[in-house]
mmCIF file of C-alpha atoms in Angstrom:
data_model
loop_
_atom_site.group_PDB
_atom_site.id
_atom_site.type_symbol
_atom_site.label_atom_id
_atom_site.label_comp_id
_atom_site.label_asym_id
_atom_site.label_seq_id
_atom_site.Cartn_x
_atom_site.Cartn_y
_atom_site.Cartn_z
ATOM 1 C CA ASN A 1 0.000 0.000 0.000
ATOM 2 C CA ALA A 2 1.710 3.116 -1.205
ATOM 3 C CA GLY A 3 1.984 6.006 1.200
ATOM 4 C CA VAL A 4 0.771 9.544 0.704
ATOM 5 C CA MET A 5 2.258 10.954 -2.458
ATOM 6 C CA GLN A 6 2.929 14.584 -3.157
ATOM 7 C CA ASN A 7 4.191 16.225 -6.286
ATOM 8 C CA PRO A 8 6.154 18.037 -7.209
ATOM 9 C CA ARG A 9 8.678 17.613 -4.409
ATOM 10 C CA HIS A 10 10.256 20.958 -5.235
ATOM 11 C CA LEU A 11 8.609 23.871 -6.995
ATOM 12 C CA VAL A 12 10.124 27.196 -7.948
ATOM 13 C CA ARG A 13 7.913 30.072 -8.952
ATOM 14 C CA ARG A 14 8.430 33.756 -9.601
ATOM 15 C CA ARG A 15 6.359 36.327 -7.789
ATOM 16 C CA GLY A 16 2.896 36.619 -9.344
ATOM 17 C CA GLN A 17 2.818 33.123 -10.803
ATOM 18 C CA GLU A 18 0.520 30.310 -9.737
ATOM 19 C CA ALA A 19 1.558 27.252 -7.762
ATOM 20 C CA ARG A 20 -0.333 23.948 -7.874
ATOM 21 C CA LEU A 21 0.516 21.306 -5.328
ATOM 22 C CA ARG A 22 -0.877 17.802 -5.637
ATOM 23 C CA CYS A 23 -1.578 15.182 -3.021
ATOM 24 C CA SER A 24 -2.665 11.595 -3.547
ATOM 25 C CA PRO A 25 -3.881 10.112 -0.267
ATOM 26 C CA MET A 26 -3.290 6.554 0.785
ATOM 27 C CA LYS A 27 -5.621 4.022 -0.782
ATOM 28 C CA GLY A 28 -8.921 3.925 1.056
ATOM 29 C CA HIS A 29 -8.408 7.272 2.778
ATOM 30 C CA SER A 30 -11.095 9.855 2.146
ATOM 31 C CA HIS A 31 -9.852 12.542 4.549
ATOM 32 C CA VAL A 32 -7.113 14.926 3.449
ATOM 33 C CA TYR A 33 -5.366 17.654 5.418
ATOM 34 C CA TRP A 34 -2.946 20.334 4.235
ATOM 35 C CA TYR A 35 -0.302 21.914 6.472
ATOM 36 C CA ARG A 36 2.304 24.603 5.894
ATOM 37 C CA GLN A 37 5.700 24.718 7.562
ATOM 38 C CA LEU A 38 7.730 27.894 7.444
ATOM 39 C CA PRO A 39 11.499 27.586 7.982
ATOM 40 C CA GLU A 40 12.406 26.723 11.583
ATOM 41 C CA GLU A 41 8.755 26.502 12.631
ATOM 42 C CA GLY A 42 6.237 23.762 13.363
ATOM 43 C CA LEU A 43 3.483 22.710 11.004
ATOM 44 C CA LYS A 44 0.410 24.901 10.798
ATOM 45 C CA PHE A 45 -2.954 23.503 9.748
ATOM 46 C CA MET A 46 -4.462 24.999 6.621
ATOM 47 C CA VAL A 47 -7.453 22.985 5.416
ATOM 48 C CA TYR A 48 -9.281 19.698 5.876
ATOM 49 C CA LEU A 49 -11.206 18.090 3.023
ATOM 50 C CA GLN A 50 -13.310 15.035 2.465
ATOM 51 C CA LYS A 51 -14.140 13.842 -1.017
ATOM 52 C CA GLU A 52 -15.585 16.835 -2.905
ATOM 53 C CA ASN A 53 -16.127 18.830 0.304
ATOM 54 C CA ILE A 54 -14.149 21.361 2.295
ATOM 55 C CA ILE A 55 -14.800 20.588 5.947
ATOM 56 C CA ASP A 56 -12.547 23.113 7.688
ATOM 57 C CA GLU A 57 -10.531 25.861 6.029
ATOM 58 C CA SER A 58 -9.939 27.924 9.136
ATOM 59 C CA GLY A 59 -6.169 27.885 8.703
ATOM 60 C CA MET A 60 -6.067 28.927 5.090
ATOM 61 C CA PRO A 61 -5.482 32.550 4.058
ATOM 62 C CA LYS A 62 -8.670 34.079 2.707
ATOM 63 C CA GLU A 63 -7.074 35.342 -0.475
ATOM 64 C CA ARG A 64 -5.043 33.602 -3.172
ATOM 65 C CA PHE A 65 -5.277 30.139 -1.585
ATOM 66 C CA SER A 66 -7.774 27.450 -2.516
ATOM 67 C CA ALA A 67 -8.039 23.697 -2.131
ATOM 68 C CA GLU A 68 -10.073 20.942 -3.675
ATOM 69 C CA PHE A 69 -10.417 17.192 -3.418
ATOM 70 C CA PRO A 70 -12.424 15.991 -6.417
ATOM 71 C CA LYS A 71 -14.262 12.711 -6.659
ATOM 72 C CA GLU A 72 -11.557 11.403 -8.951
ATOM 73 C CA GLY A 73 -7.913 12.393 -8.766
ATOM 74 C CA PRO A 74 -5.632 13.996 -6.242
ATOM 75 C CA SER A 75 -6.273 16.834 -3.860
ATOM 76 C CA ILE A 76 -4.952 20.151 -5.149
ATOM 77 C CA LEU A 77 -3.696 23.120 -3.154
ATOM 78 C CA ARG A 78 -3.596 26.160 -5.385
ATOM 79 C CA ILE A 79 -1.792 29.393 -4.634
ATOM 80 C CA GLN A 80 -2.431 32.260 -7.004
ATOM 81 C CA GLN A 81 -0.112 35.230 -7.487
ATOM 82 C CA VAL A 82 2.547 33.834 -5.187
ATOM 83 C CA VAL A 83 4.632 36.137 -2.999
ATOM 84 C CA ARG A 84 7.963 35.501 -1.294
ATOM 85 C CA GLY A 85 6.195 34.866 2.009
ATOM 86 C CA ASP A 86 4.563 31.788 0.479
ATOM 87 C CA SER A 87 7.944 30.058 0.385
ATOM 88 C CA ALA A 88 7.547 27.080 2.690
ATOM 89 C CA ALA A 89 7.151 23.333 2.833
ATOM 90 C CA TYR A 90 3.582 22.200 2.251
ATOM 91 C CA PHE A 91 2.597 18.841 3.671
ATOM 92 C CA CYS A 92 -0.441 16.774 2.921
ATOM 93 C CA ALA A 93 -1.792 14.104 5.257
ATOM 94 C CA SER A 94 -4.563 11.572 4.899
ATOM 95 C CA SER A 95 -6.572 9.396 7.244
ATOM 96 C CA PRO A 96 -9.230 6.710 6.829
ATOM 97 C CA VAL A 97 -11.484 8.254 9.466
ATOM 98 C CA ALA A 98 -11.595 11.504 11.392
ATOM 99 C CA GLY A 99 -11.684 11.596 15.159
ATOM 100 C CA GLY A 100 -9.640 11.676 18.307
ATOM 101 C CA SER A 101 -7.857 8.396 17.721
ATOM 102 C CA ASP A 102 -7.274 8.717 13.990
ATOM 103 C CA THR A 103 -3.740 8.570 12.687
ATOM 104 C CA GLN A 104 -2.737 10.985 9.970
ATOM 105 C CA TYR A 105 -0.224 9.750 7.431
ATOM 106 C CA PHE A 106 1.948 12.461 5.964
ATOM 107 C CA GLY A 107 3.470 12.820 2.558
ATOM 108 C CA PRO A 108 7.054 13.940 1.924
ATOM 109 C CA GLY A 109 5.984 17.507 1.264
ATOM 110 C CA THR A 110 6.366 20.028 -1.526
ATOM 111 C CA ARG A 111 9.002 22.681 -0.999
ATOM 112 C CA LEU A 112 7.893 25.880 -2.663
ATOM 113 C CA THR A 113 10.429 28.583 -3.374
ATOM 114 C CA VAL A 114 9.226 31.934 -4.621
ATOM 115 C CA LEU A 115 11.864 34.045 -6.318
ATOM 116 C CA ASP B 1 -7.599 21.064 20.625
ATOM 117 C CA ALA B 2 -5.744 21.756 23.854
ATOM 118 C CA LYS B 3 -2.126 22.852 23.707
ATOM 119 C CA THR B 4 1.008 21.120 24.895
ATOM 120 C CA THR B 5 4.337 22.204 26.374
ATOM 121 C CA GLN B 6 7.596 20.475 25.513
ATOM 122 C CA PRO B 7 11.272 21.295 26.088
ATOM 123 C CA ASN B 8 12.835 22.886 23.034
ATOM 124 C CA SER B 9 15.710 20.438 22.852
ATOM 125 C CA MET B 10 17.191 17.346 24.446
ATOM 126 C CA GLU B 11 20.309 15.264 23.999
ATOM 127 C CA SER B 12 20.863 11.574 24.434
ATOM 128 C CA ASN B 13 23.756 9.202 24.018
ATOM 129 C CA GLU B 14 23.374 6.495 21.449
ATOM 130 C CA GLU B 15 21.917 3.215 22.735
ATOM 131 C CA GLU B 16 20.637 4.814 25.926
ATOM 132 C CA PRO B 17 16.959 5.306 26.763
ATOM 133 C CA VAL B 18 15.362 8.679 26.114
ATOM 134 C CA HIS B 19 12.423 10.150 27.986
ATOM 135 C CA LEU B 20 10.693 12.988 26.184
ATOM 136 C CA PRO B 21 8.232 14.855 28.434
ATOM 137 C CA CYS B 22 5.059 16.680 27.485
ATOM 138 C CA ASN B 23 2.750 18.746 29.671
ATOM 139 C CA HIS B 24 -0.888 19.140 28.747
ATOM 140 C CA SER B 25 -2.564 20.516 31.841
ATOM 141 C CA THR B 26 -5.747 21.586 30.006
ATOM 142 C CA ILE B 27 -6.415 18.186 28.464
ATOM 143 C CA SER B 28 -10.070 17.181 28.326
ATOM 144 C CA GLY B 29 -11.468 13.756 29.034
ATOM 145 C CA THR B 30 -11.876 12.862 25.362
ATOM 146 C CA ASP B 31 -8.506 14.133 24.091
ATOM 147 C CA TYR B 32 -6.132 11.528 22.716
ATOM 148 C CA ILE B 33 -2.379 12.068 23.140
ATOM 149 C CA HIS B 34 -0.470 11.618 19.883
ATOM 150 C CA TRP B 35 3.263 11.670 19.223
ATOM 151 C CA TYR B 36 4.755 12.324 15.830
ATOM 152 C CA ARG B 37 8.326 12.924 14.798
ATOM 153 C CA GLN B 38 9.830 14.761 11.888
ATOM 154 C CA LEU B 39 13.227 13.873 10.523
ATOM 155 C CA PRO B 40 15.119 16.581 8.637
ATOM 156 C CA SER B 41 13.559 17.394 5.278
ATOM 157 C CA GLN B 42 10.799 14.826 5.712
ATOM 158 C CA GLY B 43 7.117 14.797 6.567
ATOM 159 C CA PRO B 44 5.970 13.972 10.100
ATOM 160 C CA GLU B 45 5.858 10.316 10.995
ATOM 161 C CA TYR B 46 3.418 8.713 13.422
ATOM 162 C CA VAL B 47 5.050 7.303 16.536
ATOM 163 C CA ILE B 48 2.357 6.352 19.038
ATOM 164 C CA HIS B 49 -0.882 7.499 20.638
ATOM 165 C CA GLY B 50 -2.994 6.741 23.702
ATOM 166 C CA LEU B 51 -5.923 7.867 25.788
ATOM 167 C CA THR B 52 -5.493 6.766 29.395
ATOM 168 C CA SER B 53 -3.408 3.615 29.614
ATOM 169 C CA ASN B 54 0.269 3.277 28.826
ATOM 170 C CA VAL B 55 0.945 2.065 25.300
ATOM 171 C CA ASN B 56 3.778 0.149 23.671
ATOM 172 C CA ASN B 57 4.621 -0.444 20.047
ATOM 173 C CA ARG B 58 7.693 -1.381 18.068
ATOM 174 C CA MET B 59 8.918 2.207 17.957
ATOM 175 C CA ALA B 60 8.357 3.480 21.471
ATOM 176 C CA SER B 61 6.354 3.462 24.686
ATOM 177 C CA LEU B 62 3.944 6.095 25.909
ATOM 178 C CA ALA B 63 3.560 6.647 29.623
ATOM 179 C CA ILE B 64 0.501 8.693 30.602
ATOM 180 C CA ALA B 65 0.211 10.239 34.045
ATOM 181 C CA GLU B 66 -2.740 9.158 36.138
ATOM 182 C CA ASP B 67 -4.294 12.636 35.986
ATOM 183 C CA ARG B 68 -3.458 12.783 32.232
ATOM 184 C CA LYS B 69 -1.936 16.244 32.593
ATOM 185 C CA SER B 70 1.407 14.995 31.337
ATOM 186 C CA SER B 71 2.881 12.171 29.322
ATOM 187 C CA THR B 72 6.308 10.826 28.404
ATOM 188 C CA LEU B 73 7.493 9.287 25.177
ATOM 189 C CA ILE B 74 10.116 6.647 25.831
ATOM 190 C CA LEU B 75 12.613 5.521 23.222
ATOM 191 C CA HIS B 76 14.178 2.457 24.751
ATOM 192 C CA ARG B 77 17.511 2.617 22.919
ATOM 193 C CA ALA B 78 18.245 5.768 20.997
ATOM 194 C CA THR B 79 19.903 5.402 17.624
ATOM 195 C CA LEU B 80 21.313 8.064 15.338
ATOM 196 C CA ARG B 81 18.238 7.605 13.170
ATOM 197 C CA ASP B 82 16.056 8.784 16.054
ATOM 198 C CA ALA B 83 17.437 12.314 15.788
ATOM 199 C CA ALA B 84 14.351 14.346 14.927
ATOM 200 C CA VAL B 85 11.846 16.864 16.205
ATOM 201 C CA TYR B 86 9.250 15.115 18.357
ATOM 202 C CA TYR B 87 5.775 16.590 18.591
ATOM 203 C CA CYS B 88 3.258 15.884 21.330
ATOM 204 C CA ILE B 89 -0.272 16.578 20.111
ATOM 205 C CA LEU B 90 -3.715 16.452 21.674
ATOM 206 C CA ARG B 91 -6.573 15.451 19.467
ATOM 207 C CA GLY B 92 -10.210 15.679 20.419
ATOM 208 C CA ASN B 93 -13.082 14.022 18.635
ATOM 209 C CA THR B 94 -14.373 17.324 17.318
ATOM 210 C CA GLY B 95 -11.085 18.727 16.082
ATOM 211 C CA ASN B 96 -10.130 18.411 12.455
ATOM 212 C CA GLN B 97 -6.469 19.128 12.727
ATOM 213 C CA PHE B 98 -3.357 18.434 14.678
ATOM 214 C CA TYR B 99 -1.837 21.368 16.549
ATOM 215 C CA PHE B 100 1.883 20.702 16.259
ATOM 216 C CA GLY B 101 3.485 23.276 18.504
ATOM 217 C CA THR B 102 7.270 23.678 18.414
ATOM 218 C CA GLY B 103 8.214 20.164 19.528
ATOM 219 C CA THR B 104 11.427 18.843 21.090
ATOM 220 C CA SER B 105 14.511 18.601 18.932
ATOM 221 C CA LEU B 106 16.328 15.404 19.926
ATOM 222 C CA THR B 107 20.047 15.130 19.290
ATOM 223 C CA VAL B 108 21.596 11.673 19.570
ATOM 224 C CA ILE B 109 25.288 11.668 20.376
ATOM 225 C CA PRO B 110 27.376 8.771 18.994
#
């Protein structure tokens, strides 16, 4: 059973461009979470999705950021008009259920660099 | 989700046991205690979790205080590969996320 897959692993964008980060959850997992990690900091929650639905986006900036998890295909985190402050590692996690005892399985992350 | 307090850093000699403490004085009765670790340039990795009783798995042991206001992750024999940032996380049934905090950076000395 393959783990959580993220691509690309590294992404370089110039200011003003768009960044698309993809996450394929583990087989059988319908819950996906996105986190952002700035250099030398811990992970910060951004958004939680279930198939075709955004459940909690309380950690996501209101502008320029969006996320989706379509019925078919990977979850996508989209950042429009990137700025230097968006440079960070973005991690995706998935779980089979959601609750206090659920285990989230993390992908290797996408490291976004904005020039 | 309630917050946790961990030391910023700890050191251990290789092949010795390591006890990583975590305080969570505001824990509620339904909060699970999770431990994850993050190796350099990698995503977090699940280590162990528990509710009230002590737990053991192939990676580590989790000792939970009787009042549940603190817990300790125990690595029985530290190896160089255990050098990582260890996060103690509380997770309630209604929360959708993990609150990672700053974690404890463990250095293993050969």
